Coordinates of N, CA and C in Angstrom, one line a residue:
X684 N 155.0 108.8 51.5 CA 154.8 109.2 50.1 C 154.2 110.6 50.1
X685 N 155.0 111.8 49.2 CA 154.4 113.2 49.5 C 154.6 113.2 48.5
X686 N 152.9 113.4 48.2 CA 152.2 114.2 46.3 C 151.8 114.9 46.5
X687 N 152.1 115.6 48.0 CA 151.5 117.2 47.9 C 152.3 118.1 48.2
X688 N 152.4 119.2 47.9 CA 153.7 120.3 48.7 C 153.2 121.5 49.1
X689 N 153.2 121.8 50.6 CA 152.9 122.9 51.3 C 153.9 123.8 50.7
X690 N 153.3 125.3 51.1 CA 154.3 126.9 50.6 C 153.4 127.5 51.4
X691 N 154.3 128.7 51.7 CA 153.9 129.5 52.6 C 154.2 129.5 53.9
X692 N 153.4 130.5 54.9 CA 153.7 130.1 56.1 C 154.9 130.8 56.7
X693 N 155.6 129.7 57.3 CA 156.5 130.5 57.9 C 156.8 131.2 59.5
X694 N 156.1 132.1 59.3 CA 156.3 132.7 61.3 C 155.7 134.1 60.8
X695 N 155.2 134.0 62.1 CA 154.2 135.5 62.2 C 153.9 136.3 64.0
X696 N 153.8 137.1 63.7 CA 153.9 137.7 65.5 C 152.0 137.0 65.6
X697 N 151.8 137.2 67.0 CA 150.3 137.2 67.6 C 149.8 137.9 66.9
X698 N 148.1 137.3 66.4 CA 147.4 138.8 66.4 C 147.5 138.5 64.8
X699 N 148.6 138.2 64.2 CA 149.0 138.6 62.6 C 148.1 137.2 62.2
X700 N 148.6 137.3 60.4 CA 147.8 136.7 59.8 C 148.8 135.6 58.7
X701 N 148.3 134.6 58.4 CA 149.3 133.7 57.0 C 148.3 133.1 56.5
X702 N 148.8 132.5 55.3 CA 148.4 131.9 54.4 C 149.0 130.9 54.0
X703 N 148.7 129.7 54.2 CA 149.7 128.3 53.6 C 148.9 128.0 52.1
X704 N 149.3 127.4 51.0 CA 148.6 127.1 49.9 C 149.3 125.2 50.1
X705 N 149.0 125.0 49.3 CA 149.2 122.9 48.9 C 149.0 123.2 47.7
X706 N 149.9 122.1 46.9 CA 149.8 121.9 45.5 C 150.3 120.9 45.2
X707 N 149.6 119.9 44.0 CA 149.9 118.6 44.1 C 149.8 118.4 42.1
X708 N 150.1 117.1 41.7 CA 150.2 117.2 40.5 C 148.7 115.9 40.2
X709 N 147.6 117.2 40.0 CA 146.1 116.0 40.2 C 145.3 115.6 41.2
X710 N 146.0 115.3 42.6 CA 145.8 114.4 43.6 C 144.3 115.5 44.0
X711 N 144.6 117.2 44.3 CA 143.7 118.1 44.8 C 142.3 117.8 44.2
X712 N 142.8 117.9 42.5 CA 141.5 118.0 41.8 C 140.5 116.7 41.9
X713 N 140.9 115.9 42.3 CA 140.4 114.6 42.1 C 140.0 114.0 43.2
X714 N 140.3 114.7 44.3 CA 139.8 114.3 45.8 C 138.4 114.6 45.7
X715 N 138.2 113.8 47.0 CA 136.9 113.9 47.7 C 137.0 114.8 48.7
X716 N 138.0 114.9 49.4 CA 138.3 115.1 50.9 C 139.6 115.5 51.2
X717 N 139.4 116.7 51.8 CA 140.8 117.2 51.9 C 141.1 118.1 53.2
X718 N 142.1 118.3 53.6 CA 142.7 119.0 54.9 C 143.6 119.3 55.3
X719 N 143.9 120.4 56.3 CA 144.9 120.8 56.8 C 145.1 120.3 58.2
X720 N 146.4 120.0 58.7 CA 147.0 119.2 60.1 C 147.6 119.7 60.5
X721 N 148.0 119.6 61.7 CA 149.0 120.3 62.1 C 149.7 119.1 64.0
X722 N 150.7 119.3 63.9 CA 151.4 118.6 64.9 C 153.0 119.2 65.5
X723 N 153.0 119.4 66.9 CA 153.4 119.8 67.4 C 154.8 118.3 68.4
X724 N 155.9 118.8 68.9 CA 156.6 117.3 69.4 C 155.8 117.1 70.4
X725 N 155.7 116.0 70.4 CA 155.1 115.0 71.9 C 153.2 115.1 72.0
X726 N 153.0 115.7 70.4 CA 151.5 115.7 70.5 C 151.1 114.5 69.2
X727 N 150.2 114.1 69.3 CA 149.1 113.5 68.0 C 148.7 114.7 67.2
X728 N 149.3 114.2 65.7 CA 149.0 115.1 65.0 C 147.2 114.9 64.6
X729 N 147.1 116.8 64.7 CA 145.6 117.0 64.9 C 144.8 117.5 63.6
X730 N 143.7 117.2 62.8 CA 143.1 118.1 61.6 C 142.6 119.5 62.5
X731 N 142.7 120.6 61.5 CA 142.7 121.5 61.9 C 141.4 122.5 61.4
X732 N 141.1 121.5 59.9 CA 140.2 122.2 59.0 C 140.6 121.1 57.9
X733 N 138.9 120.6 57.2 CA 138.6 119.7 56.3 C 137.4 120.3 55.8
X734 N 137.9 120.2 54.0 CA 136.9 120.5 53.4 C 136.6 119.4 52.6
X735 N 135.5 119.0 51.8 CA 134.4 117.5 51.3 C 134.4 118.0 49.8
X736 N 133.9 117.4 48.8 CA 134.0 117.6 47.3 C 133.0 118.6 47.3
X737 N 131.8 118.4 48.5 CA 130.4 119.6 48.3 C 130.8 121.0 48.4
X738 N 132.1 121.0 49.3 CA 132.2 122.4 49.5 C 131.7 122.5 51.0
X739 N 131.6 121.1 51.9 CA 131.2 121.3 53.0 C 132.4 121.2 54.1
X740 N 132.5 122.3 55.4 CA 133.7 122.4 56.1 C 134.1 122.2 57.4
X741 N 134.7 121.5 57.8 CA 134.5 121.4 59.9 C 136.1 122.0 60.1
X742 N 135.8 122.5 61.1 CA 136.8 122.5 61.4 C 137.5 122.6 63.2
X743 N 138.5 122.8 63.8 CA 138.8 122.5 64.7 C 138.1 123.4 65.7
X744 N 138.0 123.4 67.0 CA 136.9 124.7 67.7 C 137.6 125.6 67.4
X745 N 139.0 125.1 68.1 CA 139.9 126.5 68.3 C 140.6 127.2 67.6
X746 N 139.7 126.7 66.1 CA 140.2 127.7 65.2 C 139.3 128.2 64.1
X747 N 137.9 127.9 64.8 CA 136.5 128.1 64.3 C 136.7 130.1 63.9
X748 N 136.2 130.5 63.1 CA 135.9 132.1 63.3 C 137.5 132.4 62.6
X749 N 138.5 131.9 62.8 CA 140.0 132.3 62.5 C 140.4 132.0 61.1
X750 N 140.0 130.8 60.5 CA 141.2 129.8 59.8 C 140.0 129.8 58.6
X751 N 140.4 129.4 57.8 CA 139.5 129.4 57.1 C 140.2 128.4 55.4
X752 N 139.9 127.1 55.4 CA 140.2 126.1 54.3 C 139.3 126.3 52.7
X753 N 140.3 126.5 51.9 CA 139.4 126.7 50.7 C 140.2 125.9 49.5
X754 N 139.5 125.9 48.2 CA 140.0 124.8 47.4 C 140.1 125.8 46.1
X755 N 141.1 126.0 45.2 CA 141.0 126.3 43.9 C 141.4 125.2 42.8
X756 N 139.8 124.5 42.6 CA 140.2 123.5 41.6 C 141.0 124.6 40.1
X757 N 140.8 124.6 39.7 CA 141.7 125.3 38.6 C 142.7 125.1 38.4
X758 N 143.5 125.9 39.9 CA 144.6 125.8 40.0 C 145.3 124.9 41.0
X759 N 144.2 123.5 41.1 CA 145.0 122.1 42.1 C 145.8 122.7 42.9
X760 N 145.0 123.4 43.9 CA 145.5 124.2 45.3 C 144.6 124.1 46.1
X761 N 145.3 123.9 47.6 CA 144.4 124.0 48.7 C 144.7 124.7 49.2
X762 N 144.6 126.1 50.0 CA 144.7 126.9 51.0 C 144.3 127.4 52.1
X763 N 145.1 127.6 53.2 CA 144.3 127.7 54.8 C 144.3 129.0 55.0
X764 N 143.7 130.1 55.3 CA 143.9 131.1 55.3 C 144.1 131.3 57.1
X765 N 144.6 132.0 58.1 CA 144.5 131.8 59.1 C 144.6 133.4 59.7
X766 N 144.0 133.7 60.7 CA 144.1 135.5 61.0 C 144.0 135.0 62.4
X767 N 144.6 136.4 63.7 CA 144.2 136.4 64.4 C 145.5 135.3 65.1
X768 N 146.1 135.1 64.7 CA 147.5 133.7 65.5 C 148.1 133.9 66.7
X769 N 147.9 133.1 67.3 CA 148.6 133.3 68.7 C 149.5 132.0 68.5
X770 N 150.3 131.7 69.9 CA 151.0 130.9 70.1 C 150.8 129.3 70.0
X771 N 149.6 129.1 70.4 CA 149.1 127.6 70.5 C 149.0 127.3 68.9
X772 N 148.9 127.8 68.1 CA 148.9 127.8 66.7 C 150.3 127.3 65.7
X773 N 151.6 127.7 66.6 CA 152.5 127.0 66.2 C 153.0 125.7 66.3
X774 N 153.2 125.2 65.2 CA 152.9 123.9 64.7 C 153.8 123.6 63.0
X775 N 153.8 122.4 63.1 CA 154.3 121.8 61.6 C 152.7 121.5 61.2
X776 N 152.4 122.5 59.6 CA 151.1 122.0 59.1 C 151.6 121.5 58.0
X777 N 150.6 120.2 58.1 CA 150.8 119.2 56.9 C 149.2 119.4 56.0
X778 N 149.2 119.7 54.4 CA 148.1 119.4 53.5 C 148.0 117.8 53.4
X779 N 146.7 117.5 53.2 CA 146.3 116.1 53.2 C 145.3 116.0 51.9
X780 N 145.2 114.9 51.2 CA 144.4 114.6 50.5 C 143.9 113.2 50.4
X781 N 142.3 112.8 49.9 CA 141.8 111.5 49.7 C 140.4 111.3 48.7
X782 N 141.0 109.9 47.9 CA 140.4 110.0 46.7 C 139.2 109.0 46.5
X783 N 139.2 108.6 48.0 CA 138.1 107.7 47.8 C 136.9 107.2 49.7
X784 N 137.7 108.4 50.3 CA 136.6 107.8 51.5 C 135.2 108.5 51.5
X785 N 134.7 107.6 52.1 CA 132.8 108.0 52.2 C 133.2 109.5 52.6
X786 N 132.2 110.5 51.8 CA 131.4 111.7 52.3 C 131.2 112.0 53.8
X787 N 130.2 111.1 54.3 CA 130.3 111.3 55.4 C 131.5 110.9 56.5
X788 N 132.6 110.6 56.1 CA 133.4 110.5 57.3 C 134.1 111.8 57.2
X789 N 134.1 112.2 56.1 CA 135.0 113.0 56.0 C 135.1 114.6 56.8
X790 N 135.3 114.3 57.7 CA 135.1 115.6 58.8 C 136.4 115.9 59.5
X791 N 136.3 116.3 60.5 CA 137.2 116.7 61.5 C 138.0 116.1 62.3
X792 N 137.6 114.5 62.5 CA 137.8 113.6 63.2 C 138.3 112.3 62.3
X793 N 138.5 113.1 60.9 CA 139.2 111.7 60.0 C 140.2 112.0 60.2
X794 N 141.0 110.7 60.2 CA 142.5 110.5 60.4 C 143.5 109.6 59.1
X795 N 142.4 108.8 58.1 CA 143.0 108.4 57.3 C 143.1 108.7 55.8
X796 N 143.8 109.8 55.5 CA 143.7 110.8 54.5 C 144.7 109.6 53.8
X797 N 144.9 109.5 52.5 CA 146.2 108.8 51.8 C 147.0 109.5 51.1
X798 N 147.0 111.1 50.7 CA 148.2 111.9 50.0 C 148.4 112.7 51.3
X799 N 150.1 113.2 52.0 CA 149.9 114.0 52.6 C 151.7 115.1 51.9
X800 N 151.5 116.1 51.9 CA 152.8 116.7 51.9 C 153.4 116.9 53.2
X801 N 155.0 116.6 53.0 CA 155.7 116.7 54.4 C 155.8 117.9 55.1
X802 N 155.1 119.2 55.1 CA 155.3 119.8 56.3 C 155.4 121.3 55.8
X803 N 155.3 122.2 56.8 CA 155.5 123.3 56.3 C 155.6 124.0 58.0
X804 N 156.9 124.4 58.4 CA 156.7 125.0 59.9 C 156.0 126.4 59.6
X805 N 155.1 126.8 60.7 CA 154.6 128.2 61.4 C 155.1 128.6 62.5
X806 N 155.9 129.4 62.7 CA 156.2 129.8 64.7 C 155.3 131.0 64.3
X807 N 155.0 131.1 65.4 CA 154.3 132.5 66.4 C 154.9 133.4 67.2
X808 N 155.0 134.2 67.0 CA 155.7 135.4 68.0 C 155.0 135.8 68.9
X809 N 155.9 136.0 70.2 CA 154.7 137.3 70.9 C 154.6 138.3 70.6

């Protein structure tokens, strides 16, 4: 079920920079808990960056300092801002959303989001 829809993105050399946004009809504004994923073939798809209703954020190590998850309730948008991209970086990112799990799980290490939009590829260039 996808009530959310990634944009953006795309492909970028190393070094460069993108921006994915998510948009959903409600689901953003109304969450508790929300994130960006990302999964590669023959890997477990991994959170990459999660943000909480507080405005509180975890995110993956190896993309600590780079990436950066933000929310515009206004405009029921979620956006990953990402700079600095190298290769390990390409990936299918999926937006996720959830409307009702505890505060505290909601970190880096949740896996059971219940809105997600189907996908949005990034390649990386060298």
């Amino acid at each position: 079920q996808a009530d959310l829809m990634e944009f953006g993105g795309v492909s970028a050399q190393a070094g460069g920079s993108l921006r994915l946004s998510c948009s959903s009809s409600g689901v953003i504004e109304s969450s508790v808990c929300m994130g960006w994923y990302r999964e590669v073939p023959g890997k477990e798809r991994e959170a990459v960056a999660i943000l909480d209703k507080s405005g509180r954020t975890t995110y993956k190590d190896s993309v600590k300092g780079r990436f950066t998850i933000s929310q515009d309730r206004a405009k029921n948008t979620l956006s990953l801002e990402m700079n600095d991209l190298n290769p390990d970086d390409a990936a299918m990112y999926y937006c996720a959303a959830d409307l009702e799990v505890i505060p505290a799980f909601c970190d880096i290490e949740f896996r059971g989001m219940e809105y997600w939009g189907k996908g949005t590829l990034v390649t990386i260039s060298d």
